[in-house]
C-alpha cells in the first residue's frame, strides 16, 4: 500500500517456496465510484511501474482507457454502485472547517446518520487543532462528540465521530468518511497514503482542503478535481447508426 515491494516469506523466517496462494479479485469495502476515483488519483500523482500493477492488468482487474495524454483506469474488481464522492476546495482553513461542520450537520441532523458511522481522517497537528477548536463544539451542540484518536483501540460509541490519521485507520473503514486538510497530502509525496484514506469510505466520501498557492498543492488539487470530473462525466461515445438500421427504426415507430 505504501510503496514497499511485495515481501517474501524468507524475509520473515519462513522457508515457503512457490507462487502466491491466491489473489483477491473482488473488493466490497468501498463503492466503485470511490475506488475508481482513488485509484486514478493515485496513478495520476504517482504513475505505476511495479509488479503488482502488471499483475492487476494481466488479470483484467484494471483496464486502461485513453484519456487525453494519459490513461484512465477502469476498475473491474469492484461493481458496487453508490453515490458520487465530493471535493471541496476552500480559500481558507476557516472556510474549510465551516464546510466540514455543515457536512456533519447535514448528515447527522437532516439525514439521520449515526455519528458513530462517520470518521474524519487528517494529517498533521494543524488540522487536529482546528478540529478540536471548531468541529468538536459544533458536534456538541447537536448531542454528538468528537473523539480524536491515534494508535489506539477506537472507542465504540454511537454518538462519537472518530477523527484519526490514515496510518492509524489502515485496515478499518466507516460508512461515511471525511478527509480534512487534503492539501497536507501534497507534501512528501503522500499519494499512497491519500489512496488509503480515500478507500476507508464504504458508502460516501467527502474531501476538503485549503486551496493554498503552493505548486504541489495546486498540482494535487488539479488531479483530484479532474479525476472527479471524469468520474461524473464519462467520455461521450458517438453511436453511428447506418441508413438501413435507421429505416428499420422509422418503420417500427411509424407502425
PDB file of C-alpha atoms in Angstrom:
ATOM      1  CA  UNK A   1       0.000   0.000   0.000  1.00  0.00           C
ATOM      2  CA  UNK A   2       2.733   2.488   0.943  1.00  0.00           C
ATOM      3  CA  UNK A   3       5.017   1.721  -1.985  1.00  0.00           C
ATOM      4  CA  UNK A   4       7.001  -1.069  -0.412  1.00  0.00           C
ATOM      5  CA  UNK A   5       7.865  -4.090  -2.542  1.00  0.00           C
ATOM      6  CA  UNK A   6       5.959  -7.335  -2.064  1.00  0.00           C
ATOM      7  CA  UNK A   7       7.514  -9.150   0.939  1.00  0.00           C
ATOM      8  CA  UNK A   8       8.966 -12.640   0.672  1.00  0.00           C
ATOM      9  CA  UNK A   9       8.280 -15.441   3.146  1.00  0.00           C
ATOM     10  CA  UNK A  10      12.032 -15.869   3.607  1.00  0.00           C
ATOM     11  CA  UNK A  11      12.299 -12.290   4.887  1.00  0.00           C
ATOM     12  CA  UNK A  12      10.283 -13.241   7.967  1.00  0.00           C
ATOM     13  CA  UNK A  13      11.996 -16.583   8.536  1.00  0.00           C
ATOM     14  CA  UNK A  14       9.600 -18.936   6.722  1.00  0.00           C
ATOM     15  CA  UNK A  15      11.012 -21.359   4.150  1.00  0.00           C
ATOM     16  CA  UNK A  16       7.992 -21.451   1.829  1.00  0.00           C
ATOM     17  CA  UNK A  17       8.554 -21.539  -1.911  1.00  0.00           C
ATOM     18  CA  UNK A  18       6.257 -21.155  -4.884  1.00  0.00           C
ATOM     19  CA  UNK A  19       3.702 -18.629  -6.109  1.00  0.00           C
ATOM     20  CA  UNK A  20       1.213 -16.727  -4.011  1.00  0.00           C
ATOM     21  CA  UNK A  21      -1.649 -18.965  -2.871  1.00  0.00           C
ATOM     22  CA  UNK A  22      -4.385 -16.639  -4.119  1.00  0.00           C
ATOM     23  CA  UNK A  23      -5.029 -13.155  -5.469  1.00  0.00           C
ATOM     24  CA  UNK A  24      -8.077 -11.182  -4.387  1.00  0.00           C
ATOM     25  CA  UNK A  25     -10.222 -10.472  -7.443  1.00  0.00           C
ATOM     26  CA  UNK A  26     -13.136  -8.570  -5.902  1.00  0.00           C
ATOM     27  CA  UNK A  27     -13.455  -5.807  -3.329  1.00  0.00           C
ATOM     28  CA  UNK A  28     -16.548  -4.875  -1.349  1.00  0.00           C
ATOM     29  CA  UNK A  29     -15.059  -2.268   1.017  1.00  0.00           C
ATOM     30  CA  UNK A  30     -15.846   0.858  -0.997  1.00  0.00           C
ATOM     31  CA  UNK A  31     -18.228   1.656  -3.819  1.00  0.00           C
ATOM     32  CA  UNK A  32     -16.955   1.653  -7.390  1.00  0.00           C
ATOM     33  CA  UNK A  33     -17.108   5.491  -7.692  1.00  0.00           C
ATOM     34  CA  UNK A  34     -14.923   5.896  -4.598  1.00  0.00           C
ATOM     35  CA  UNK A  35     -12.497   3.143  -5.585  1.00  0.00           C
ATOM     36  CA  UNK A  36     -12.114   4.328  -9.179  1.00  0.00           C
ATOM     37  CA  UNK A  37     -11.599   7.935  -8.079  1.00  0.00           C
ATOM     38  CA  UNK A  38      -8.963   6.946  -5.511  1.00  0.00           C
ATOM     39  CA  UNK A  39      -7.218   4.601  -7.941  1.00  0.00           C
ATOM     40  CA  UNK A  40      -6.943   7.193 -10.694  1.00  0.00           C
ATOM     41  CA  UNK A  41      -5.809   9.961  -8.339  1.00  0.00           C
ATOM     42  CA  UNK A  42      -3.037   7.640  -7.139  1.00  0.00           C
ATOM     43  CA  UNK A  43      -1.958   6.716 -10.660  1.00  0.00           C
ATOM     44  CA  UNK A  44      -2.060  10.337 -11.885  1.00  0.00           C
ATOM     45  CA  UNK A  45       0.101  11.524  -8.995  1.00  0.00           C
ATOM     46  CA  UNK A  46       2.383   8.502  -8.999  1.00  0.00           C
ATOM     47  CA  UNK A  47       2.367   6.537 -12.305  1.00  0.00           C
ATOM     48  CA  UNK A  48       2.616   2.781 -11.672  1.00  0.00           C
ATOM     49  CA  UNK A  49       5.707   0.758 -12.507  1.00  0.00           C
ATOM     50  CA  UNK A  50       5.608  -2.151 -10.062  1.00  0.00           C
ATOM     51  CA  UNK A  51       4.928  -5.878 -10.376  1.00  0.00           C
ATOM     52  CA  UNK A  52       1.567  -5.677  -8.599  1.00  0.00           C
ATOM     53  CA  UNK A  53       0.261  -3.200 -11.193  1.00  0.00           C
ATOM     54  CA  UNK A  54       1.263  -5.507 -14.045  1.00  0.00           C
ATOM     55  CA  UNK A  55      -0.492  -8.387 -12.298  1.00  0.00           C
ATOM     56  CA  UNK A  56      -3.714  -6.380 -12.000  1.00  0.00           C
ATOM     57  CA  UNK A  57      -3.574  -5.598 -15.726  1.00  0.00           C
ATOM     58  CA  UNK A  58      -2.796  -9.214 -16.639  1.00  0.00           C
ATOM     59  CA  UNK A  59      -5.778 -10.476 -14.656  1.00  0.00           C
ATOM     60  CA  UNK A  60      -8.094  -7.904 -16.230  1.00  0.00           C
ATOM     61  CA  UNK A  61      -8.859  -6.323 -12.842  1.00  0.00           C
ATOM     62  CA  UNK A  62      -7.942  -2.880 -14.184  1.00  0.00           C
ATOM     63  CA  UNK A  63      -8.128  -1.711 -17.779  1.00  0.00           C
ATOM     64  CA  UNK A  64      -6.637   1.439 -19.331  1.00  0.00           C
ATOM     65  CA  UNK A  65      -8.633   3.821 -21.474  1.00  0.00           C
ATOM     66  CA  UNK A  66      -7.067   6.728 -23.331  1.00  0.00           C
ATOM     67  CA  UNK A  67      -7.828   9.984 -21.528  1.00  0.00           C
ATOM     68  CA  UNK A  68      -6.193  12.973 -23.147  1.00  0.00           C
ATOM     69  CA  UNK A  69      -2.448  12.450 -22.922  1.00  0.00           C
ATOM     70  CA  UNK A  70      -2.724   9.867 -20.157  1.00  0.00           C
ATOM     71  CA  UNK A  71      -4.791   6.839 -19.159  1.00  0.00           C
ATOM     72  CA  UNK A  72      -8.000   6.485 -17.207  1.00  0.00           C
ATOM     73  CA  UNK A  73      -8.075   3.189 -15.330  1.00  0.00           C
ATOM     74  CA  UNK A  74     -11.409   1.385 -15.336  1.00  0.00           C
ATOM     75  CA  UNK A  75     -11.838  -0.792 -12.251  1.00  0.00           C
ATOM     76  CA  UNK A  76     -13.225  -4.299 -12.708  1.00  0.00           C
ATOM     77  CA  UNK A  77     -12.619  -5.661  -9.218  1.00  0.00           C
ATOM     78  CA  UNK A  78     -15.459  -3.601  -7.736  1.00  0.00           C
ATOM     79  CA  UNK A  79     -19.006  -3.357  -9.114  1.00  0.00           C
ATOM     80  CA  UNK A  80     -20.755  -1.941  -6.023  1.00  0.00           C
ATOM     81  CA  UNK A  81     -22.567   1.244  -7.048  1.00  0.00           C
ATOM     82  CA  UNK A  82     -23.090   4.201  -4.733  1.00  0.00           C
ATOM     83  CA  UNK A  83     -23.386   7.992  -4.514  1.00  0.00           C
ATOM     84  CA  UNK A  84     -20.729  10.157  -6.068  1.00  0.00           C
ATOM     85  CA  UNK A  85     -17.986  11.403  -3.733  1.00  0.00           C
ATOM     86  CA  UNK A  86     -17.405  15.151  -3.385  1.00  0.00           C
ATOM     87  CA  UNK A  87     -14.413  17.518  -3.331  1.00  0.00           C
ATOM     88  CA  UNK A  88     -14.477  20.956  -1.683  1.00  0.00           C
ATOM     89  CA  UNK A  89     -11.715  23.493  -2.406  1.00  0.00           C
ATOM     90  CA  UNK A  90     -11.662  26.156   0.306  1.00  0.00           C
ATOM     91  CA  UNK A  91      -9.976  29.554   0.220  1.00  0.00           C
ATOM     92  CA  UNK A  92      -9.091  29.460   3.935  1.00  0.00           C
ATOM     93  CA  UNK A  93      -8.831  26.934   6.756  1.00  0.00           C
ATOM     94  CA  UNK A  94     -11.708  28.727   8.485  1.00  0.00           C
ATOM     95  CA  UNK A  95     -13.911  28.191   5.430  1.00  0.00           C
ATOM     96  CA  UNK A  96     -12.826  24.547   5.293  1.00  0.00           C
ATOM     97  CA  UNK A  97     -13.844  23.922   8.919  1.00  0.00           C
ATOM     98  CA  UNK A  98     -17.147  25.718   8.331  1.00  0.00           C
ATOM     99  CA  UNK A  99     -17.924  23.461   5.364  1.00  0.00           C
ATOM    100  CA  UNK A 100     -16.936  20.325   7.275  1.00  0.00           C
ATOM    101  CA  UNK A 101     -19.255  21.370  10.122  1.00  0.00           C
ATOM    102  CA  UNK A 102     -22.072  21.913   7.620  1.00  0.00           C
ATOM    103  CA  UNK A 103     -21.448  18.483   6.091  1.00  0.00           C
ATOM    104  CA  UNK A 104     -21.575  16.797   9.505  1.00  0.00           C
ATOM    105  CA  UNK A 105     -24.753  18.631  10.485  1.00  0.00           C
ATOM    106  CA  UNK A 106     -26.364  17.685   7.174  1.00  0.00           C
ATOM    107  CA  UNK A 107     -25.572  14.006   7.633  1.00  0.00           C
ATOM    108  CA  UNK A 108     -26.459  13.775  11.329  1.00  0.00           C
ATOM    109  CA  UNK A 109     -29.392  16.197  11.719  1.00  0.00           C
ATOM    110  CA  UNK A 110     -31.030  16.176   8.294  1.00  0.00           C
ATOM    111  CA  UNK A 111     -30.258  12.691   7.018  1.00  0.00           C
ATOM    112  CA  UNK A 112     -30.264  10.783  10.307  1.00  0.00           C
ATOM    113  CA  UNK A 113     -26.743   9.374  10.047  1.00  0.00           C
ATOM    114  CA  UNK A 114     -25.412   7.911  13.289  1.00  0.00           C
ATOM    115  CA  UNK A 115     -22.279   9.843  14.357  1.00  0.00           C
ATOM    116  CA  UNK A 116     -20.511   6.550  15.058  1.00  0.00           C
ATOM    117  CA  UNK A 117     -20.732   5.738  11.341  1.00  0.00           C
ATOM    118  CA  UNK A 118     -18.599   8.787  10.475  1.00  0.00           C
ATOM    119  CA  UNK A 119     -14.822   9.115  10.509  1.00  0.00           C
ATOM    120  CA  UNK A 120     -12.663  12.179   9.837  1.00  0.00           C
ATOM    121  CA  UNK A 121      -9.170  11.454   8.510  1.00  0.00           C
ATOM    122  CA  UNK A 122      -6.422  14.065   8.694  1.00  0.00           C
ATOM    123  CA  UNK A 123      -2.658  14.606   8.607  1.00  0.00           C
ATOM    124  CA  UNK A 124      -0.745  16.910  10.954  1.00  0.00           C
ATOM    125  CA  UNK A 125      -1.278  18.931  14.108  1.00  0.00           C
ATOM    126  CA  UNK A 126      -2.657  21.969  12.266  1.00  0.00           C
ATOM    127  CA  UNK A 127      -5.822  20.155  11.225  1.00  0.00           C
ATOM    128  CA  UNK A 128      -6.063  18.321  14.537  1.00  0.00           C
ATOM    129  CA  UNK A 129      -6.088  21.648  16.395  1.00  0.00           C
ATOM    130  CA  UNK A 130      -8.698  23.087  14.043  1.00  0.00           C
ATOM    131  CA  UNK A 131     -10.931  20.047  14.520  1.00  0.00           C
ATOM    132  CA  UNK A 132     -10.753  20.437  18.296  1.00  0.00           C
ATOM    133  CA  UNK A 133     -11.429  24.174  18.096  1.00  0.00           C
ATOM    134  CA  UNK A 134     -14.239  24.171  15.514  1.00  0.00           C
ATOM    135  CA  UNK A 135     -15.715  20.737  14.846  1.00  0.00           C
ATOM    136  CA  UNK A 136     -15.899  19.486  18.446  1.00  0.00           C
ATOM    137  CA  UNK A 137     -18.159  22.391  19.598  1.00  0.00           C
ATOM    138  CA  UNK A 138     -20.354  22.047  16.501  1.00  0.00           C
ATOM    139  CA  UNK A 139     -20.922  18.351  17.251  1.00  0.00           C
ATOM    140  CA  UNK A 140     -21.502  19.009  20.944  1.00  0.00           C
ATOM    141  CA  UNK A 141     -24.283  21.426  20.017  1.00  0.00           C
ATOM    142  CA  UNK A 142     -26.262  18.577  18.429  1.00  0.00           C
ATOM    143  CA  UNK A 143     -25.554  15.987  21.122  1.00  0.00           C
ATOM    144  CA  UNK A 144     -22.594  14.286  19.472  1.00  0.00           C
ATOM    145  CA  UNK A 145     -18.885  14.228  20.333  1.00  0.00           C
ATOM    146  CA  UNK A 146     -15.563  14.273  18.514  1.00  0.00           C
ATOM    147  CA  UNK A 147     -13.063  11.573  19.543  1.00  0.00           C
ATOM    148  CA  UNK A 148      -9.547  12.282  18.260  1.00  0.00           C
ATOM    149  CA  UNK A 149      -7.526   9.073  18.493  1.00  0.00           C
ATOM    150  CA  UNK A 150      -4.130   7.883  17.277  1.00  0.00           C
ATOM    151  CA  UNK A 151      -2.535   4.458  17.529  1.00  0.00           C
ATOM    152  CA  UNK A 152      -5.071   3.091  19.982  1.00  0.00           C
ATOM    153  CA  UNK A 153      -8.194   0.969  20.010  1.00  0.00           C
ATOM    154  CA  UNK A 154     -11.069   3.043  18.676  1.00  0.00           C
ATOM    155  CA  UNK A 155     -13.939   3.718  21.031  1.00  0.00           C
ATOM    156  CA  UNK A 156     -17.281   2.053  20.370  1.00  0.00           C
ATOM    157  CA  UNK A 157     -19.700   4.925  20.889  1.00  0.00           C
ATOM    158  CA  UNK A 158     -22.579   5.550  18.500  1.00  0.00           C
ATOM    159  CA  UNK A 159     -22.586   9.272  19.409  1.00  0.00           C
ATOM    160  CA  UNK A 160     -18.887   9.825  18.705  1.00  0.00           C
ATOM    161  CA  UNK A 161     -17.371  10.854  15.374  1.00  0.00           C
ATOM    162  CA  UNK A 162     -13.852   9.439  15.275  1.00  0.00           C
ATOM    163  CA  UNK A 163     -11.031  11.635  13.944  1.00  0.00           C
ATOM    164  CA  UNK A 164      -7.716   9.939  13.244  1.00  0.00           C
ATOM    165  CA  UNK A 165      -4.864   9.569  10.756  1.00  0.00           C
ATOM    166  CA  UNK A 166      -4.862   7.260   7.711  1.00  0.00           C
ATOM    167  CA  UNK A 167      -1.948   5.342   9.258  1.00  0.00           C
ATOM    168  CA  UNK A 168      -3.979   4.626  12.397  1.00  0.00           C
ATOM    169  CA  UNK A 169      -7.119   3.775  10.399  1.00  0.00           C
ATOM    170  CA  UNK A 170      -5.451   1.416   7.929  1.00  0.00           C
ATOM    171  CA  UNK A 171      -7.418  -1.839   7.999  1.00  0.00           C
ATOM    172  CA  UNK A 172     -10.584  -0.105   9.252  1.00  0.00           C
ATOM    173  CA  UNK A 173     -13.493   1.527   7.433  1.00  0.00           C
ATOM    174  CA  UNK A 174     -16.619   3.584   8.044  1.00  0.00           C
ATOM    175  CA  UNK A 175     -19.789   4.182   6.045  1.00  0.00           C
ATOM    176  CA  UNK A 176     -19.089   7.940   5.849  1.00  0.00           C
ATOM    177  CA  UNK A 177     -15.581   9.393   5.635  1.00  0.00           C
ATOM    178  CA  UNK A 178     -14.410  12.993   5.581  1.00  0.00           C
ATOM    179  CA  UNK A 179     -10.814  13.767   4.606  1.00  0.00           C
ATOM    180  CA  UNK A 180      -9.889  17.082   6.212  1.00  0.00           C
ATOM    181  CA  UNK A 181      -6.885  19.100   5.068  1.00  0.00           C
ATOM    182  CA  UNK A 182      -6.216  17.087   1.926  1.00  0.00           C
ATOM    183  CA  UNK A 183      -3.629  19.737   0.980  1.00  0.00           C
ATOM    184  CA  UNK A 184      -1.322  18.164   3.589  1.00  0.00           C
ATOM    185  CA  UNK A 185      -1.166  15.024   1.429  1.00  0.00           C
ATOM    186  CA  UNK A 186       0.625  17.018  -1.281  1.00  0.00           C
ATOM    187  CA  UNK A 187       3.723  17.191   0.884  1.00  0.00           C
ATOM    188  CA  UNK A 188       6.412  14.489   0.814  1.00  0.00           C
ATOM    189  CA  UNK A 189       4.620  12.552  -1.942  1.00  0.00           C
ATOM    190  CA  UNK A 190       1.851  11.077   0.181  1.00  0.00           C
ATOM    191  CA  UNK A 191      -0.193   9.796  -2.776  1.00  0.00           C
ATOM    192  CA  UNK A 192      -0.395   6.246  -1.464  1.00  0.00           C
ATOM    193  CA  UNK A 193      -1.440   7.429   1.981  1.00  0.00           C
ATOM    194  CA  UNK A 194      -4.175   9.507   0.330  1.00  0.00           C
ATOM    195  CA  UNK A 195      -5.314   6.392  -1.538  1.00  0.00           C
ATOM    196  CA  UNK A 196      -5.592   4.539   1.765  1.00  0.00           C
ATOM    197  CA  UNK A 197      -7.576   7.429   3.266  1.00  0.00           C
ATOM    198  CA  UNK A 198      -9.998   7.609   0.330  1.00  0.00           C
ATOM    199  CA  UNK A 199     -10.699   3.880   0.328  1.00  0.00           C
ATOM    200  CA  UNK A 200     -11.649   3.798   4.033  1.00  0.00           C
ATOM    201  CA  UNK A 201     -15.127   5.007   2.981  1.00  0.00           C
ATOM    202  CA  UNK A 202     -17.708   2.295   2.382  1.00  0.00           C
ATOM    203  CA  UNK A 203     -20.596   4.447   1.142  1.00  0.00           C
ATOM    204  CA  UNK A 204     -19.811   8.151   0.937  1.00  0.00           C
ATOM    205  CA  UNK A 205     -16.604  10.175   0.773  1.00  0.00           C
ATOM    206  CA  UNK A 206     -16.222  13.951   1.120  1.00  0.00           C
ATOM    207  CA  UNK A 207     -12.812  15.589   0.713  1.00  0.00           C
ATOM    208  CA  UNK A 208     -11.980  19.092   1.949  1.00  0.00           C
ATOM    209  CA  UNK A 209      -8.813  21.120   1.549  1.00  0.00           C
ATOM    210  CA  UNK A 210      -7.261  24.566   1.789  1.00  0.00           C
ATOM    211  CA  UNK A 211      -6.557  25.754  -1.757  1.00  0.00           C
ATOM    212  CA  UNK A 212      -3.073  27.054  -0.959  1.00  0.00           C
ATOM    213  CA  UNK A 213      -0.958  28.637  -3.758  1.00  0.00           C
ATOM    214  CA  UNK A 214       1.893  26.162  -3.236  1.00  0.00           C
ATOM    215  CA  UNK A 215       2.734  24.352  -6.529  1.00  0.00           C
ATOM    216  CA  UNK A 216       2.478  20.855  -5.045  1.00  0.00           C
ATOM    217  CA  UNK A 217      -0.944  21.632  -3.570  1.00  0.00           C
ATOM    218  CA  UNK A 218      -2.197  23.100  -6.842  1.00  0.00           C
ATOM    219  CA  UNK A 219      -0.956  20.024  -8.716  1.00  0.00           C
ATOM    220  CA  UNK A 220      -2.731  17.619  -6.340  1.00  0.00           C
ATOM    221  CA  UNK A 221      -5.954  19.642  -6.343  1.00  0.00           C
ATOM    222  CA  UNK A 222      -5.940  19.756 -10.134  1.00  0.00           C
ATOM    223  CA  UNK A 223      -5.615  15.965 -10.338  1.00  0.00           C
ATOM    224  CA  UNK A 224      -8.240  15.300  -7.668  1.00  0.00           C
ATOM    225  CA  UNK A 225     -10.699  17.682  -9.333  1.00  0.00           C
ATOM    226  CA  UNK A 226     -10.001  16.456 -12.869  1.00  0.00           C
ATOM    227  CA  UNK A 227     -10.421  12.804 -11.898  1.00  0.00           C
ATOM    228  CA  UNK A 228     -13.717  13.569 -10.165  1.00  0.00           C
ATOM    229  CA  UNK A 229     -14.953  15.412 -13.247  1.00  0.00           C
ATOM    230  CA  UNK A 230     -14.010  12.431 -15.419  1.00  0.00           C
ATOM    231  CA  UNK A 231     -15.795  10.123 -12.986  1.00  0.00           C
ATOM    232  CA  UNK A 232     -19.029  12.125 -13.076  1.00  0.00           C
ATOM    233  CA  UNK A 233     -18.870  12.827 -16.805  1.00  0.00           C
ATOM    234  CA  UNK A 234     -17.680   9.749 -18.696  1.00  0.00           C
ATOM    235  CA  UNK A 235     -16.453  10.379 -22.269  1.00  0.00           C
ATOM    236  CA  UNK A 236     -19.175  10.744 -24.879  1.00  0.00           C
ATOM    237  CA  UNK A 237     -19.349   7.770 -27.221  1.00  0.00           C
ATOM    238  CA  UNK A 238     -20.917   8.604 -30.545  1.00  0.00           C
ATOM    239  CA  UNK A 239     -23.235   5.905 -31.768  1.00  0.00           C
ATOM    240  CA  UNK A 240     -23.325   5.560 -35.544  1.00  0.00           C
ATOM    241  CA  UNK A 241     -26.464   4.014 -36.998  1.00  0.00           C
ATOM    242  CA  UNK A 242     -26.288   3.115 -40.676  1.00  0.00           C
ATOM    243  CA  UNK A 243     -29.074   4.009 -43.060  1.00  0.00           C
ATOM    244  CA  UNK A 244     -30.671   0.578 -43.124  1.00  0.00           C
ATOM    245  CA  UNK A 245     -30.922   0.486 -39.311  1.00  0.00           C
ATOM    246  CA  UNK A 246     -32.411   3.972 -39.255  1.00  0.00           C
ATOM    247  CA  UNK A 247     -35.026   2.969 -41.810  1.00  0.00           C
ATOM    248  CA  UNK A 248     -35.998  -0.055 -39.715  1.00  0.00           C
ATOM    249  CA  UNK A 249     -36.383   2.162 -36.630  1.00  0.00           C
ATOM    250  CA  UNK A 250     -38.520   4.695 -38.561  1.00  0.00           C
ATOM    251  CA  UNK A 251     -40.747   1.949 -39.911  1.00  0.00           C
ATOM    252  CA  UNK A 252     -41.184   0.435 -36.438  1.00  0.00           C
ATOM    253  CA  UNK A 253     -42.118   3.797 -34.911  1.00  0.00           C
ATOM    254  CA  UNK A 254     -44.467   4.534 -37.777  1.00  0.00           C
ATOM    255  CA  UNK A 255     -46.267   1.246 -37.374  1.00  0.00           C
TER     256      UNK A 255
END
